[in-house]
């Protein structure tokens, strides 16, 4: 797959990090290209990665096996209308990372049998620590699925969902999820300061604790409940805190927050559809 012809429409943050990840994993430089109307974005991408850049989308996508749509949702309709004739034959797989743009709306502009994959990545992809979920429409063949998986794996972990609608749940979990952890960190730092620590000390201890806990949860061979049990001695300090979280219904708060995010994702998709 390392010589698959991949074109990016939009040369912003997400495109740059995926391109960086692909090059680091050994993808051929000559097989990657990108288009962006904004000269500084093109120049920045060309100078940091060395890939070919174009000011016209159709020049970048001609002959590509995969076209990655990495533009903001607001410009997607214009981009698709402009590319529809170039993408008509041969049909590459279209991999969209734009939030809320449905497969049906892309196919309505590109032709009903266009192979479309929708992806919801998240911001840690910028550090190659992303968590992405993908959904393939019915015209996507196995080799195209593998290619999409290969591309997103260059910036982190990848999961497939069976129904497009599940991407709303993905948005509520991993798409918006980094902000939930930032909020939890803010709250823990504030509480540490309230308990008498200086802000720098509270901040470092909270962030490093989050990193350590996340790595333990991924690298340990025991489940989360057991990991928690092992640091919760009966009658001890952790148990006092966990009991307070449970009696304050932390799980209900998280469930309501994620349901609100999923509802909003569905509303936004309906508005843009
Ligand atoms: N960043 C994330 O973590 C994240 C997470 C999940 C999903 N996404 C989705 O990923 C997509 C890209 O996000 P991003 O953070 O990479 O955005 P970004 O940095 O703004 O990149 C988008 C790029 O597309 C360019 N562009 C605008 N109109 C264009 C056109 N007609 N043809 C080609 N390129 C055009 C923009 O140029 P200008 O700057 O001149 O407008 C910009 O350079 C968005 O749809 C976003 O919803 C991002």
PDB file of C-alpha atoms and ligand atoms in Angstrom:
ATOM      1  CA  UNK A   1       0.000   0.000   0.000  1.00  0.00           C
ATOM      2  CA  UNK A   2       2.979   2.290   0.425  1.00  0.00           C
ATOM      3  CA  UNK A   3       2.775   3.429  -3.182  1.00  0.00           C
ATOM      4  CA  UNK A   4      -1.020   3.963  -3.286  1.00  0.00           C
ATOM      5  CA  UNK A   5      -1.823   7.275  -4.971  1.00  0.00           C
ATOM      6  CA  UNK A   6      -3.434   9.463  -2.297  1.00  0.00           C
ATOM      7  CA  UNK A   7      -4.740  12.997  -2.889  1.00  0.00           C
ATOM      8  CA  UNK A   8      -5.741  15.447  -0.159  1.00  0.00           C
ATOM      9  CA  UNK A   9      -8.278  18.194  -0.758  1.00  0.00           C
ATOM     10  CA  UNK A  10      -7.501  20.792   1.904  1.00  0.00           C
ATOM     11  CA  UNK A  11      -3.983  21.159   3.311  1.00  0.00           C
ATOM     12  CA  UNK A  12      -4.829  22.182   6.877  1.00  0.00           C
ATOM     13  CA  UNK A  13      -4.055  20.620  10.251  1.00  0.00           C
ATOM     14  CA  UNK A  14      -5.626  17.221   9.718  1.00  0.00           C
ATOM     15  CA  UNK A  15      -4.244  16.722   6.207  1.00  0.00           C
ATOM     16  CA  UNK A  16      -0.759  17.719   7.395  1.00  0.00           C
ATOM     17  CA  UNK A  17      -0.783  15.298  10.297  1.00  0.00           C
ATOM     18  CA  UNK A  18      -2.057  12.376   8.190  1.00  0.00           C
ATOM     19  CA  UNK A  19       0.573  13.112   5.521  1.00  0.00           C
ATOM     20  CA  UNK A  20       3.271  13.305   8.209  1.00  0.00           C
ATOM     21  CA  UNK A  21       2.108   9.986   9.650  1.00  0.00           C
ATOM     22  CA  UNK A  22       2.064   8.301   6.232  1.00  0.00           C
ATOM     23  CA  UNK A  23       5.577   9.508   5.381  1.00  0.00           C
ATOM     24  CA  UNK A  24       6.874   8.353   8.778  1.00  0.00           C
ATOM     25  CA  UNK A  25       5.378   4.934   8.174  1.00  0.00           C
ATOM     26  CA  UNK A  26       7.216   4.667   4.843  1.00  0.00           C
ATOM     27  CA  UNK A  27       4.638   5.843   2.295  1.00  0.00           C
ATOM     28  CA  UNK A  28       6.211   6.953  -0.984  1.00  0.00           C
ATOM     29  CA  UNK A  29       6.570  10.715  -1.201  1.00  0.00           C
ATOM     30  CA  UNK A  30       5.756  10.754  -4.936  1.00  0.00           C
ATOM     31  CA  UNK A  31       2.426   8.999  -4.270  1.00  0.00           C
ATOM     32  CA  UNK A  32       1.068  11.865  -2.130  1.00  0.00           C
ATOM     33  CA  UNK A  33      -0.327  15.221  -3.275  1.00  0.00           C
ATOM     34  CA  UNK A  34      -2.569  17.933  -1.923  1.00  0.00           C
ATOM     35  CA  UNK A  35      -4.585  20.935  -3.060  1.00  0.00           C
ATOM     36  CA  UNK A  36      -5.493  24.055  -1.132  1.00  0.00           C
ATOM     37  CA  UNK A  37      -6.529  27.485  -2.409  1.00  0.00           C
ATOM     38  CA  UNK A  38      -4.615  29.262   0.366  1.00  0.00           C
ATOM     39  CA  UNK A  39      -0.940  29.778  -0.675  1.00  0.00           C
ATOM     40  CA  UNK A  40       0.543  29.742   2.886  1.00  0.00           C
ATOM     41  CA  UNK A  41      -1.103  26.349   3.606  1.00  0.00           C
ATOM     42  CA  UNK A  42       0.322  24.891   0.365  1.00  0.00           C
ATOM     43  CA  UNK A  43       3.774  26.354   0.929  1.00  0.00           C
ATOM     44  CA  UNK A  44       3.865  25.192   4.529  1.00  0.00           C
ATOM     45  CA  UNK A  45       2.871  21.653   3.565  1.00  0.00           C
ATOM     46  CA  UNK A  46       5.323  21.515   0.658  1.00  0.00           C
ATOM     47  CA  UNK A  47       8.217  22.782   2.778  1.00  0.00           C
ATOM     48  CA  UNK A  48       7.524  20.537   5.788  1.00  0.00           C
ATOM     49  CA  UNK A  49       6.782  17.330   3.868  1.00  0.00           C
ATOM     50  CA  UNK A  50       8.122  17.732   0.312  1.00  0.00           C
ATOM     51  CA  UNK A  51       4.898  16.475  -1.329  1.00  0.00           C
ATOM     52  CA  UNK A  52       3.499  17.992  -4.542  1.00  0.00           C
ATOM     53  CA  UNK A  53       0.912  20.723  -3.934  1.00  0.00           C
ATOM     54  CA  UNK A  54      -1.671  22.241  -6.279  1.00  0.00           C
ATOM     55  CA  UNK A  55      -3.910  25.282  -6.197  1.00  0.00           C
ATOM     56  CA  UNK A  56      -6.658  23.458  -8.108  1.00  0.00           C
ATOM     57  CA  UNK A  57      -8.410  20.488  -6.504  1.00  0.00           C
ATOM     58  CA  UNK A  58      -9.032  18.666  -9.789  1.00  0.00           C
ATOM     59  CA  UNK A  59      -5.275  18.712 -10.595  1.00  0.00           C
ATOM     60  CA  UNK A  60      -4.469  17.032  -7.275  1.00  0.00           C
ATOM     61  CA  UNK A  61      -7.142  14.319  -7.456  1.00  0.00           C
ATOM     62  CA  UNK A  62      -6.668  13.227 -11.092  1.00  0.00           C
ATOM     63  CA  UNK A  63      -5.525   9.580 -11.110  1.00  0.00           C
ATOM     64  CA  UNK A  64      -5.712   9.147  -7.311  1.00  0.00           C
ATOM     65  CA  UNK A  65      -6.872   5.850  -5.760  1.00  0.00           C
ATOM     66  CA  UNK A  66      -8.058   7.642  -2.625  1.00  0.00           C
ATOM     67  CA  UNK A  67      -9.249  11.227  -2.327  1.00  0.00           C
ATOM     68  CA  UNK A  68      -9.240  12.529   1.231  1.00  0.00           C
ATOM     69  CA  UNK A  69     -11.654  15.383   1.813  1.00  0.00           C
ATOM     70  CA  UNK A  70     -10.010  17.363   4.613  1.00  0.00           C
ATOM     71  CA  UNK A  71     -11.895  20.641   4.322  1.00  0.00           C
ATOM     72  CA  UNK A  72     -14.328  22.292   6.711  1.00  0.00           C
ATOM     73  CA  UNK A  73     -17.919  21.058   6.359  1.00  0.00           C
ATOM     74  CA  UNK A  74     -19.069  24.525   5.227  1.00  0.00           C
ATOM     75  CA  UNK A  75     -17.107  24.334   1.939  1.00  0.00           C
ATOM     76  CA  UNK A  76     -17.832  20.671   1.189  1.00  0.00           C
ATOM     77  CA  UNK A  77     -20.764  21.266  -1.199  1.00  0.00           C
ATOM     78  CA  UNK A  78     -18.707  23.632  -3.333  1.00  0.00           C
ATOM     79  CA  UNK A  79     -15.715  21.241  -3.329  1.00  0.00           C
ATOM     80  CA  UNK A  80     -17.833  18.228  -4.364  1.00  0.00           C
ATOM     81  CA  UNK A  81     -19.660  20.092  -7.132  1.00  0.00           C
ATOM     82  CA  UNK A  82     -16.337  21.285  -8.490  1.00  0.00           C
ATOM     83  CA  UNK A  83     -14.836  17.746  -8.439  1.00  0.00           C
ATOM     84  CA  UNK A  84     -17.834  15.705  -9.600  1.00  0.00           C
ATOM     85  CA  UNK A  85     -16.779  15.411 -13.254  1.00  0.00           C
ATOM     86  CA  UNK A  86     -13.095  14.647 -12.436  1.00  0.00           C
ATOM     87  CA  UNK A  87     -14.164  11.925  -9.976  1.00  0.00           C
ATOM     88  CA  UNK A  88     -16.708  10.335 -12.320  1.00  0.00           C
ATOM     89  CA  UNK A  89     -14.288   7.924 -14.087  1.00  0.00           C
ATOM     90  CA  UNK A  90     -12.328   6.099 -12.797  1.00  0.00           C
ATOM     91  CA  UNK A  91     -13.970   6.320  -9.386  1.00  0.00           C
ATOM     92  CA  UNK A  92     -11.491   6.595  -6.479  1.00  0.00           C
ATOM     93  CA  UNK A  93     -12.656   5.918  -2.943  1.00  0.00           C
ATOM     94  CA  UNK A  94     -13.637   9.184  -1.257  1.00  0.00           C
ATOM     95  CA  UNK A  95     -12.547   9.385   2.389  1.00  0.00           C
ATOM     96  CA  UNK A  96     -14.193  12.311   4.172  1.00  0.00           C
ATOM     97  CA  UNK A  97     -13.105  13.513   7.593  1.00  0.00           C
ATOM     98  CA  UNK A  98     -15.575  16.409   7.643  1.00  0.00           C
ATOM     99  CA  UNK A  99     -17.936  16.291  10.608  1.00  0.00           C
ATOM    100  CA  UNK A 100     -21.636  15.996   9.837  1.00  0.00           C
ATOM    101  CA  UNK A 101     -21.446  15.505   6.048  1.00  0.00           C
ATOM    102  CA  UNK A 102     -23.452  12.345   5.342  1.00  0.00           C
ATOM    103  CA  UNK A 103     -22.640   9.698   2.751  1.00  0.00           C
ATOM    104  CA  UNK A 104     -25.985  10.345   1.043  1.00  0.00           C
ATOM    105  CA  UNK A 105     -25.235  14.056   0.678  1.00  0.00           C
ATOM    106  CA  UNK A 106     -21.794  13.316  -0.823  1.00  0.00           C
ATOM    107  CA  UNK A 107     -23.254  10.700  -3.168  1.00  0.00           C
ATOM    108  CA  UNK A 108     -26.014  13.098  -4.225  1.00  0.00           C
ATOM    109  CA  UNK A 109     -23.308  15.432  -5.529  1.00  0.00           C
ATOM    110  CA  UNK A 110     -20.855  12.810  -6.868  1.00  0.00           C
ATOM    111  CA  UNK A 111     -23.207  10.137  -8.213  1.00  0.00           C
ATOM    112  CA  UNK A 112     -25.063   7.411  -6.320  1.00  0.00           C
ATOM    113  CA  UNK A 113     -22.549   4.599  -6.775  1.00  0.00           C
ATOM    114  CA  UNK A 114     -19.509   6.556  -5.573  1.00  0.00           C
ATOM    115  CA  UNK A 115     -17.528   4.584  -2.949  1.00  0.00           C
ATOM    116  CA  UNK A 116     -17.557   6.861   0.100  1.00  0.00           C
ATOM    117  CA  UNK A 117     -15.990   6.295   3.513  1.00  0.00           C
ATOM    118  CA  UNK A 118     -16.785   8.645   6.384  1.00  0.00           C
ATOM    119  CA  UNK A 119     -14.308   9.073   9.181  1.00  0.00           C
ATOM    120  CA  UNK A 120     -14.462  10.801  12.541  1.00  0.00           C
ATOM    121  CA  UNK A 121     -10.895  11.435  13.722  1.00  0.00           C
ATOM    122  CA  UNK A 122      -9.898  13.442  16.809  1.00  0.00           C
ATOM    123  CA  UNK A 123      -7.335  16.117  17.619  1.00  0.00           C
ATOM    124  CA  UNK A 124      -4.687  13.827  19.206  1.00  0.00           C
ATOM    125  CA  UNK A 125      -4.157  12.658  15.604  1.00  0.00           C
ATOM    126  CA  UNK A 126      -1.916  15.738  15.447  1.00  0.00           C
ATOM    127  CA  UNK A 127       0.448  13.794  17.807  1.00  0.00           C
ATOM    128  CA  UNK A 128      -0.224  10.443  16.044  1.00  0.00           C
ATOM    129  CA  UNK A 129      -2.250   9.451  19.115  1.00  0.00           C
ATOM    130  CA  UNK A 130      -5.611   9.747  17.412  1.00  0.00           C
ATOM    131  CA  UNK A 131      -8.677   7.555  17.771  1.00  0.00           C
ATOM    132  CA  UNK A 132     -10.657   7.366  14.518  1.00  0.00           C
ATOM    133  CA  UNK A 133     -13.809   5.513  13.574  1.00  0.00           C
ATOM    134  CA  UNK A 134     -14.823   4.843   9.979  1.00  0.00           C
ATOM    135  CA  UNK A 135     -17.957   3.792   8.157  1.00  0.00           C
ATOM    136  CA  UNK A 136     -17.967   2.465   4.593  1.00  0.00           C
ATOM    137  CA  UNK A 137     -20.890   2.979   2.235  1.00  0.00           C
ATOM    138  CA  UNK A 138     -22.142   0.017   0.189  1.00  0.00           C
ATOM    139  CA  UNK A 139     -20.009   0.667  -2.928  1.00  0.00           C
ATOM    140  CA  UNK A 140     -16.709   0.465  -1.048  1.00  0.00           C
ATOM    141  CA  UNK A 141     -14.770  -2.725  -1.854  1.00  0.00           C
ATOM    142  CA  UNK A 142     -12.529  -4.581   0.561  1.00  0.00           C
ATOM    143  CA  UNK A 143      -9.263  -3.283  -0.891  1.00  0.00           C
ATOM    144  CA  UNK A 144     -10.543   0.313  -0.493  1.00  0.00           C
ATOM    145  CA  UNK A 145     -11.507  -0.355   3.138  1.00  0.00           C
ATOM    146  CA  UNK A 146      -8.011  -1.648   3.803  1.00  0.00           C
ATOM    147  CA  UNK A 147      -6.511   1.419   2.169  1.00  0.00           C
ATOM    148  CA  UNK A 148      -8.609   3.764   4.344  1.00  0.00           C
ATOM    149  CA  UNK A 149      -7.664   1.765   7.447  1.00  0.00           C
ATOM    150  CA  UNK A 150      -3.979   1.984   6.455  1.00  0.00           C
ATOM    151  CA  UNK A 151      -4.228   5.778   6.029  1.00  0.00           C
ATOM    152  CA  UNK A 152      -5.891   6.527   9.379  1.00  0.00           C
ATOM    153  CA  UNK A 153      -3.659   4.020  11.185  1.00  0.00           C
ATOM    154  CA  UNK A 154      -0.762   6.362  10.373  1.00  0.00           C
ATOM    155  CA  UNK A 155      -2.134   8.789  13.020  1.00  0.00           C
ATOM    156  CA  UNK A 156      -3.468   6.411  15.670  1.00  0.00           C
ATOM    157  CA  UNK A 157      -5.998   3.677  16.383  1.00  0.00           C
ATOM    158  CA  UNK A 158      -8.828   2.838  13.967  1.00  0.00           C
ATOM    159  CA  UNK A 159     -12.206   1.152  14.442  1.00  0.00           C
ATOM    160  CA  UNK A 160     -14.995   0.522  11.910  1.00  0.00           C
ATOM    161  CA  UNK A 161     -18.683   0.991  12.727  1.00  0.00           C
ATOM    162  CA  UNK A 162     -21.474  -0.922  10.942  1.00  0.00           C
ATOM    163  CA  UNK A 163     -23.983   1.913  10.716  1.00  0.00           C
ATOM    164  CA  UNK A 164     -23.294   5.443   9.603  1.00  0.00           C
ATOM    165  CA  UNK A 165     -25.493   6.762  12.424  1.00  0.00           C
ATOM    166  CA  UNK A 166     -23.037   5.324  14.960  1.00  0.00           C
ATOM    167  CA  UNK A 167     -20.644   8.084  13.931  1.00  0.00           C
ATOM    168  CA  UNK A 168     -22.794  10.407  16.082  1.00  0.00           C
ATOM    169  CA  UNK A 169     -21.899   8.241  19.095  1.00  0.00           C
ATOM    170  CA  UNK A 170     -18.250   8.262  17.991  1.00  0.00           C
ATOM    171  CA  UNK A 171     -18.384  12.063  17.796  1.00  0.00           C
ATOM    172  CA  UNK A 172     -19.781  12.114  21.355  1.00  0.00           C
ATOM    173  CA  UNK A 173     -17.090   9.724  22.611  1.00  0.00           C
ATOM    174  CA  UNK A 174     -13.721  10.169  20.900  1.00  0.00           C
ATOM    175  CA  UNK A 175     -14.437  13.194  18.686  1.00  0.00           C
ATOM    176  CA  UNK A 176     -15.399  15.476  21.569  1.00  0.00           C
ATOM    177  CA  UNK A 177     -13.697  13.292  24.197  1.00  0.00           C
ATOM    178  CA  UNK A 178     -10.361  15.136  24.453  1.00  0.00           C
ATOM    179  CA  UNK A 179     -12.260  18.186  25.780  1.00  0.00           C
ATOM    180  CA  UNK A 180     -13.914  16.059  28.503  1.00  0.00           C
ATOM    181  CA  UNK A 181     -10.503  15.007  29.783  1.00  0.00           C
ATOM    182  CA  UNK A 182      -9.271  18.614  29.617  1.00  0.00           C
ATOM    183  CA  UNK A 183     -12.282  19.626  31.733  1.00  0.00           C
ATOM    184  CA  UNK A 184     -11.591  16.832  34.236  1.00  0.00           C
ATOM    185  CA  UNK A 185      -7.968  17.989  34.434  1.00  0.00           C
ATOM    186  CA  UNK A 186      -9.072  21.596  35.043  1.00  0.00           C
ATOM    187  CA  UNK A 187     -11.356  20.416  37.842  1.00  0.00           C
ATOM    188  CA  UNK A 188      -8.638  18.256  39.435  1.00  0.00           C
ATOM    189  CA  UNK A 189      -6.075  21.078  39.253  1.00  0.00           C
ATOM    190  CA  UNK A 190      -8.553  23.552  40.815  1.00  0.00           C
ATOM    191  CA  UNK A 191      -9.356  21.057  43.576  1.00  0.00           C
ATOM    192  CA  UNK A 192      -5.633  20.449  44.214  1.00  0.00           C
ATOM    193  CA  UNK A 193      -5.063  24.198  44.568  1.00  0.00           C
ATOM    194  CA  UNK A 194      -8.098  24.439  46.861  1.00  0.00           C
ATOM    195  CA  UNK A 195      -6.514  21.726  49.016  1.00  0.00           C
ATOM    196  CA  UNK A 196      -3.290  23.765  49.354  1.00  0.00           C
ATOM    197  CA  UNK A 197      -1.012  22.925  46.376  1.00  0.00           C
ATOM    198  CA  UNK A 198       0.572  25.607  44.208  1.00  0.00           C
ATOM    199  CA  UNK A 199      -0.920  25.699  40.655  1.00  0.00           C
ATOM    200  CA  UNK A 200       2.237  24.460  38.871  1.00  0.00           C
ATOM    201  CA  UNK A 201       2.564  21.462  41.148  1.00  0.00           C
ATOM    202  CA  UNK A 202      -1.163  20.643  40.868  1.00  0.00           C
ATOM    203  CA  UNK A 203      -1.034  21.001  37.080  1.00  0.00           C
ATOM    204  CA  UNK A 204       1.982  18.742  36.555  1.00  0.00           C
ATOM    205  CA  UNK A 205       0.715  16.072  38.955  1.00  0.00           C
ATOM    206  CA  UNK A 206      -2.746  16.032  37.323  1.00  0.00           C
ATOM    207  CA  UNK A 207      -1.496  15.826  33.713  1.00  0.00           C
ATOM    208  CA  UNK A 208       1.134  13.187  34.442  1.00  0.00           C
ATOM    209  CA  UNK A 209      -1.459  11.172  36.374  1.00  0.00           C
ATOM    210  CA  UNK A 210      -3.796  11.284  33.364  1.00  0.00           C
ATOM    211  CA  UNK A 211      -1.022  10.107  31.041  1.00  0.00           C
ATOM    212  CA  UNK A 212       0.010   7.312  33.408  1.00  0.00           C
ATOM    213  CA  UNK A 213      -3.567   6.146  33.955  1.00  0.00           C
ATOM    214  CA  UNK A 214      -4.314   6.180  30.214  1.00  0.00           C
ATOM    215  CA  UNK A 215      -1.189   4.145  29.456  1.00  0.00           C
ATOM    216  CA  UNK A 216      -1.937   1.659  32.253  1.00  0.00           C
ATOM    217  CA  UNK A 217      -5.476   1.201  30.906  1.00  0.00           C
ATOM    218  CA  UNK A 218      -4.155   0.506  27.385  1.00  0.00           C
ATOM    219  CA  UNK A 219      -1.117  -1.576  28.286  1.00  0.00           C
ATOM    220  CA  UNK A 220      -2.383  -3.626  31.218  1.00  0.00           C
ATOM    221  CA  UNK A 221      -3.859  -7.070  30.668  1.00  0.00           C
ATOM    222  CA  UNK A 222      -6.575  -6.499  33.298  1.00  0.00           C
ATOM    223  CA  UNK A 223      -9.815  -4.562  32.833  1.00  0.00           C
ATOM    224  CA  UNK A 224     -10.656  -1.083  34.138  1.00  0.00           C
ATOM    225  CA  UNK A 225     -12.685  -2.321  37.107  1.00  0.00           C
ATOM    226  CA  UNK A 226      -9.770  -4.465  38.292  1.00  0.00           C
ATOM    227  CA  UNK A 227      -7.253  -1.656  37.725  1.00  0.00           C
ATOM    228  CA  UNK A 228      -9.426   0.605  39.874  1.00  0.00           C
ATOM    229  CA  UNK A 229      -9.904  -2.088  42.530  1.00  0.00           C
ATOM    230  CA  UNK A 230      -6.133  -2.490  42.834  1.00  0.00           C
ATOM    231  CA  UNK A 231      -5.658   1.181  43.771  1.00  0.00           C
ATOM    232  CA  UNK A 232      -8.711   1.352  46.032  1.00  0.00           C
ATOM    233  CA  UNK A 233      -7.901  -0.062  49.477  1.00  0.00           C
ATOM    234  CA  UNK A 234     -10.940  -0.688  51.666  1.00  0.00           C
ATOM    235  CA  UNK A 235     -11.412   2.276  53.989  1.00  0.00           C
ATOM    236  CA  UNK A 236      -8.650   4.248  52.217  1.00  0.00           C
ATOM    237  CA  UNK A 237      -8.370   7.634  50.492  1.00  0.00           C
ATOM    238  CA  UNK A 238      -9.238   6.513  46.938  1.00  0.00           C
ATOM    239  CA  UNK A 239     -12.337   4.733  48.181  1.00  0.00           C
ATOM    240  CA  UNK A 240     -13.465   7.931  49.928  1.00  0.00           C
ATOM    241  CA  UNK A 241     -13.203   9.824  46.622  1.00  0.00           C
ATOM    242  CA  UNK A 242     -14.813   7.085  44.498  1.00  0.00           C
ATOM    243  CA  UNK A 243     -17.736   6.793  46.927  1.00  0.00           C
ATOM    244  CA  UNK A 244     -18.281  10.555  46.617  1.00  0.00           C
ATOM    245  CA  UNK A 245     -18.181  10.364  42.765  1.00  0.00           C
ATOM    246  CA  UNK A 246     -20.694   7.502  42.814  1.00  0.00           C
ATOM    247  CA  UNK A 247     -23.080   9.166  45.271  1.00  0.00           C
ATOM    248  CA  UNK A 248     -22.891  12.373  43.158  1.00  0.00           C
ATOM    249  CA  UNK A 249     -23.872  10.212  40.131  1.00  0.00           C
ATOM    250  CA  UNK A 250     -20.787  10.879  37.998  1.00  0.00           C
ATOM    251  CA  UNK A 251     -21.807   8.117  35.554  1.00  0.00           C
ATOM    252  CA  UNK A 252     -25.213   9.753  34.969  1.00  0.00           C
ATOM    253  CA  UNK A 253     -23.534  13.110  34.350  1.00  0.00           C
ATOM    254  CA  UNK A 254     -21.225  11.532  31.745  1.00  0.00           C
ATOM    255  CA  UNK A 255     -24.112   9.714  30.086  1.00  0.00           C
ATOM    256  CA  UNK A 256     -26.218  12.888  29.814  1.00  0.00           C
ATOM    257  CA  UNK A 257     -23.260  14.900  28.485  1.00  0.00           C
ATOM    258  CA  UNK A 258     -22.489  12.334  25.770  1.00  0.00           C
ATOM    259  CA  UNK A 259     -26.160  12.008  24.820  1.00  0.00           C
ATOM    260  CA  UNK A 260     -26.237  15.813  24.381  1.00  0.00           C
ATOM    261  CA  UNK A 261     -23.161  15.639  22.119  1.00  0.00           C
ATOM    262  CA  UNK A 262     -24.619  12.786  20.031  1.00  0.00           C
ATOM    263  CA  UNK A 263     -27.943  14.650  19.650  1.00  0.00           C
ATOM    264  CA  UNK A 264     -26.090  17.760  18.522  1.00  0.00           C
ATOM    265  CA  UNK A 265     -24.033  15.740  15.995  1.00  0.00           C
ATOM    266  CA  UNK A 266     -27.253  14.319  14.524  1.00  0.00           C
ATOM    267  CA  UNK A 267     -28.834  17.796  14.358  1.00  0.00           C
ATOM    268  CA  UNK A 268     -25.754  19.236  12.626  1.00  0.00           C
ATOM    269  CA  UNK A 269     -25.729  16.387  10.094  1.00  0.00           C
ATOM    270  CA  UNK A 270     -29.435  17.019   9.393  1.00  0.00           C
ATOM    271  CA  UNK A 271     -28.804  20.774   8.961  1.00  0.00           C
ATOM    272  CA  UNK A 272     -25.927  20.167   6.534  1.00  0.00           C
ATOM    273  CA  UNK A 273     -27.553  17.242   4.753  1.00  0.00           C
TER     274      UNK A 273
HETATM  275  N1  LIG B   1      -8.822  19.022  13.634  1.00  0.00           N
HETATM  276  C1  LIG B   1      -9.448  17.961  14.161  1.00  0.00           C
HETATM  277  O1  LIG B   1      -9.073  17.404  15.173  1.00  0.00           O
HETATM  278  C2  LIG B   1     -10.628  17.340  13.503  1.00  0.00           C
HETATM  279  C3  LIG B   1     -11.306  16.312  14.170  1.00  0.00           C
HETATM  280  C4  LIG B   1     -12.397  15.718  13.547  1.00  0.00           C
HETATM  281  C5  LIG B   1     -12.771  16.155  12.281  1.00  0.00           C
HETATM  282  N2  LIG B   1     -12.098  17.174  11.683  1.00  0.00           N
HETATM  283  C6  LIG B   1     -12.544  17.612  10.383  1.00  0.00           C
HETATM  284  O2  LIG B   1     -11.462  17.619   9.502  1.00  0.00           O
HETATM  285  C7  LIG B   1     -11.655  18.625   8.532  1.00  0.00           C
HETATM  286  C8  LIG B   1     -10.371  19.414   8.424  1.00  0.00           C
HETATM  287  O3  LIG B   1     -10.052  19.969   9.701  1.00  0.00           O
HETATM  288  P1  LIG B   1      -8.713  20.783   9.926  1.00  0.00           P
HETATM  289  O4  LIG B   1      -8.581  20.987  11.390  1.00  0.00           O
HETATM  290  O5  LIG B   1      -7.601  20.145   9.182  1.00  0.00           O
HETATM  291  O6  LIG B   1      -9.139  22.185   9.222  1.00  0.00           O
HETATM  292  P2  LIG B   1      -8.207  23.286   8.577  1.00  0.00           P
HETATM  293  O7  LIG B   1      -6.876  23.303   9.256  1.00  0.00           O
HETATM  294  O8  LIG B   1      -9.010  24.541   8.511  1.00  0.00           O
HETATM  295  O9  LIG B   1      -7.958  22.729   7.098  1.00  0.00           O
HETATM  296  C9  LIG B   1      -8.860  22.854   6.034  1.00  0.00           C
HETATM  297  C10 LIG B   1      -8.070  23.393   4.835  1.00  0.00           C
HETATM  298  O10 LIG B   1      -8.906  23.344   3.686  1.00  0.00           O
HETATM  299  C11 LIG B   1      -8.696  24.544   2.978  1.00  0.00           C
HETATM  300  N3  LIG B   1      -9.785  24.844   2.053  1.00  0.00           N
HETATM  301  C12 LIG B   1     -10.820  25.724   2.186  1.00  0.00           C
HETATM  302  N4  LIG B   1     -11.589  25.723   1.087  1.00  0.00           N
HETATM  303  C13 LIG B   1     -11.051  24.814   0.244  1.00  0.00           C
HETATM  304  C14 LIG B   1     -11.386  24.371  -1.061  1.00  0.00           C
HETATM  305  N5  LIG B   1     -12.448  24.865  -1.726  1.00  0.00           N
HETATM  306  N6  LIG B   1     -10.613  23.432  -1.645  1.00  0.00           N
HETATM  307  C15 LIG B   1      -9.546  22.913  -1.009  1.00  0.00           C
HETATM  308  N7  LIG B   1      -9.169  23.309   0.234  1.00  0.00           N
HETATM  309  C16 LIG B   1      -9.912  24.244   0.854  1.00  0.00           C
HETATM  310  C17 LIG B   1      -8.557  25.562   4.069  1.00  0.00           C
HETATM  311  O11 LIG B   1      -8.025  26.771   3.552  1.00  0.00           O
HETATM  312  P3  LIG B   1      -8.411  28.161   4.316  1.00  0.00           P
HETATM  313  O12 LIG B   1      -7.636  28.144   5.585  1.00  0.00           O
HETATM  314  O13 LIG B   1      -7.980  29.203   3.354  1.00  0.00           O
HETATM  315  O14 LIG B   1      -9.901  28.153   4.546  1.00  0.00           O
HETATM  316  C18 LIG B   1      -7.629  24.847   5.025  1.00  0.00           C
HETATM  317  O15 LIG B   1      -6.275  24.982   4.680  1.00  0.00           O
HETATM  318  C19 LIG B   1     -12.848  19.465   8.994  1.00  0.00           C
HETATM  319  O16 LIG B   1     -13.968  19.124   8.195  1.00  0.00           O
HETATM  320  C20 LIG B   1     -13.076  19.037  10.405  1.00  0.00           C
HETATM  321  O17 LIG B   1     -14.463  19.014  10.711  1.00  0.00           O
HETATM  322  C21 LIG B   1     -11.034  17.773  12.265  1.00  0.00           C
END
